[in-house]
Amino acid sequence: MKRVVFASLFALLIIAAIVFAYFYYQQLKSPASESFAAIPTDAALVIEIKKVSGLWEKILQTDSWASLSKQPVLSKISLQAQFLDSAMAANKDINALFQNKPLVISVHVSKSTDFDFLYLVNVPRFNQEGLVNGIIANLTGPQADIKKRNYNGAVIREVTLPGTGQTFAYTVSKGLFMGSKSSVLIEDAVRQLKSGTSLRNDKNFRRVYESAGKNVDAAIMVNYRNMGKLAGVFASDNASGVLGALPAFSQWGEFDVKIKPEGVSLNGFTSPSDSSHFLSAFSNQQPVSTDLINYIPRRVAVFQYFGQSDFQSYYSKLWSFISTRDKASARAEYFTQLDKLTGANTKEKMLAWIGSAQIYFITETNSASYANNAFAMIKTADAALARTSLKQLAETIARKKGTGYKEELYKGRIIGFVNHPSLLPNLLGPVYSHIDKFFYTMVDDVVIIGNQASSVRGYIDDISTGKTLISEPAYKDLQQGLSSSCNYYAYVNYTRAAYIIRSMSNNNTIEFLSANGSYFDKLDAIATQFSANGNLMFNNLYFHYGTTKVSKGEVNALWATQLDTACALPPNIVINHNNAQHEIMVQDVAGNLYLIDASGEVIWKRKIPEQMLGEVHQVDLFKNGKLQYLFNTQSKLYMIDRNANDVGNFPIRLPAKATTALSIFDYDKNLDYRIFVPCENGQVYTYQANGKPLIGWQLTEPLGFVNNPIQHFNADGKDYLVLSDTNGKLLVLDRRGEIKSKSTLPVVRPDNSRLFIQQDASKRVYFVTTDTAGTLYSIFADGNTLTKAVGSHSSYHKFIFRDINADGEEDYIFMDDNRLEAYRRDNTLIFSKAFDREMLNDIDLFIFSTGRGKIGVVSPPLNETYLINDDGSVYSGFPLKGSARFVIDDLNNDGSRKVITTSLDGNVYVYNLD
């Protein structure tokens, strides 16, 4: 941003010089050199402001500037620009001068992390240098340090601006003022001016420059050959692939700039010179309707559209272009081997059904890894041929590899799998390199391809429910500034591509995006289109701002990860101690335990012979900040490290079968853990974190079947351990296992029932729970017990005692017999919601930032997950897929909540809730 402020001051100096010199304008005896003659050829951008007068007034009228100008640095630019605009409005001579003399600015990369501007403007030849020097001296004042030196016949002056330490170098040569904060760039400009050649000698530059409109606010010439270096100043290493492709995109492009209240429109022409440029593949093509975009889901983050009136011609030129960058022999060998496997010309059979358009798109993701979110979409020339060819290819490969071919019918659509890696990128080019697998389905005459069957299912879900991009109000607004037909079309939804953008940005860029969040929040999308037009490509670049944003409050699927079999338990959220990111641990019914990162990538998979009981706990066994995973099955106690290896003497065989999940407590928060495992012989076995038996545990009371994990509470500095058995015995223990009290009444609790601690007005501690008859119990620490009836409930009900409606008092929440109910403490009903399907009684309460609760409920037979508001209504966007209890978590530590579910189809699904 400092560069922008400094550039404004330079512009002020330039304007002052021109104003002073204007009065000598009529005395010129010979024309000055044009600005383009001094621009070094390594320019990445050349900006020609044709009409300085009135430009600022237009900028003020845009929706985007109102927010942007509130930023501290840019507010200074706003004040300076308003001053200059007022000066031009007040003086007709100044205004007239700027109407006839364009200001040219070129942008050059000075090093890998920085770039510089070169400012160029014609000035009168009569005493030009003396006039400019005098004006700059008056503007900078007597405190400025001005040094001069001769360079190649030109006098370069370097001005150190008072109070800033910044320097500004300039010279006047052949009637041309050249200024920059880089004196090296001034030297380059002097040499370029004396060389006698200019950008106009480049036929591609001349071609696009001459195509520029006459009545525009500005013209921007883009040198794609150097744009990769300029973009690299803002980018991270993750963007190397994109940056490397820019020089090969085209040669020169020109954009006429038009500033509108709702956004900035840039239109012009681009000149690809030969087959070494990607856009040359569209030569002699006609623009094609973008109707294929109708099949893109609403949650798309970015897409690239490719349209051809003659696919065979395009395909031949495309691979001519790709061959200039990659070895064609590798691709040829790929299809040679594939043809040997299939016994047919696979490429020829695939190309036979491909039609006039293809799209590569990525849906919204919550990380830099997006393989599970990458898709291809191909419009077919013959849908029946495509369906037959793909099935034959899939069956043939499956038979030859001995894997067996299997199709899946999902919501009336066939999902097939061509079991051969990297087929799509070898067929259609490296733009599809993230689609390594070939799961496919068809919608009308369109083939959709993804990396996972679950990804394709998610796509079918979106299409079948009408969640398409073209139904998005913000996209409808964007379309008003775009063409309905083109050859190439790239789209970025700023909101949904946030993680992708940040992953490709360096730290400075990320800081800038964060500091100007209020401005970028108004940015709906960026879109660019290219359409063949003779030897040129007509291009349209559009930044759309407005009040119509992408849908908010809508739950969007982010990714799904396929497991070997169906999930056995709800997902567990664990912490990666290396980066503090949240990860997911889950076990399938085959016993495989998975660790999955926040992007859906499986870090490891390990076989556990038995099913886990309860959740995974994390401990810091060695007190060094590195976390281990602790859990139990019926017969063993496990502790594994981050790499899925057993720790120490684990697993430890239990003396008897465990009846419920273990409990682990760190009483004093000093990493001195205590582990408790109830077993079917009526004993509670206790261990230290290293797996050794805990010395000093005093519990000798005979117990029956303990069907709930031991709970630990602390109130007023006192510890309470509470456990109960199926005979109704409920014990309150101290740390050593000595009995502090017993309930005066038998309390037979349902399986996996919880107790909730409370204190009455006298600060007496008591525990709230229900028995299998649904009776509410208040069990005091001294053993006294009170009962209360709240409705009528079966022995399988689930009970939660929490404040759901943010009124400051806990409420009674029951799930039983497919009905969810909530009561206040006085037994008045808050809401009652009946479900017309079989529901799981296990429920979870999630408290949102407002203090109000949402209840998670699940219908396993229908594989549906619901989030219920505190008035009994269903949260917008639900139900989602899910067959077991789910969790809501900020997976990326960015304040955005995600819903993590497991499903009957063997997938872990993650949805964006915010």
PDB file of C-alpha atoms in Angstrom, residues 812 819-824 826-833:
ATOM      1  CA  TYR A 812     -35.301 -30.409  29.786  1.00  0.00           C
ATOM      2  CA  ARG A 819     -40.402 -37.011  18.863  1.00  0.00           C
ATOM      3  CA  LEU A 820     -38.143 -34.184  20.027  1.00  0.00           C
ATOM      4  CA  GLU A 821     -39.404 -32.077  22.952  1.00  0.00           C
ATOM      5  CA  ALA A 822     -38.031 -29.260  25.089  1.00  0.00           C
ATOM      6  CA  TYR A 823     -39.486 -28.044  28.417  1.00  0.00           C
ATOM      7  CA  ARG A 824     -38.668 -25.192  30.733  1.00  0.00           C
ATOM      8  CA  ASP A 826     -41.522 -25.264  35.269  1.00  0.00           C
ATOM      9  CA  ASN A 827     -42.517 -28.046  32.823  1.00  0.00           C
ATOM     10  CA  THR A 828     -44.033 -25.652  30.258  1.00  0.00           C
ATOM     11  CA  LEU A 829     -43.435 -26.861  26.717  1.00  0.00           C
ATOM     12  CA  ILE A 830     -40.948 -24.882  24.599  1.00  0.00           C
ATOM     13  CA  PHE A 831     -41.578 -26.952  21.472  1.00  0.00           C
ATOM     14  CA  SER A 832     -42.517 -30.443  20.376  1.00  0.00           C
ATOM     15  CA  LYS A 833     -41.507 -31.783  16.982  1.00  0.00           C
TER      16      LYS A 833
END
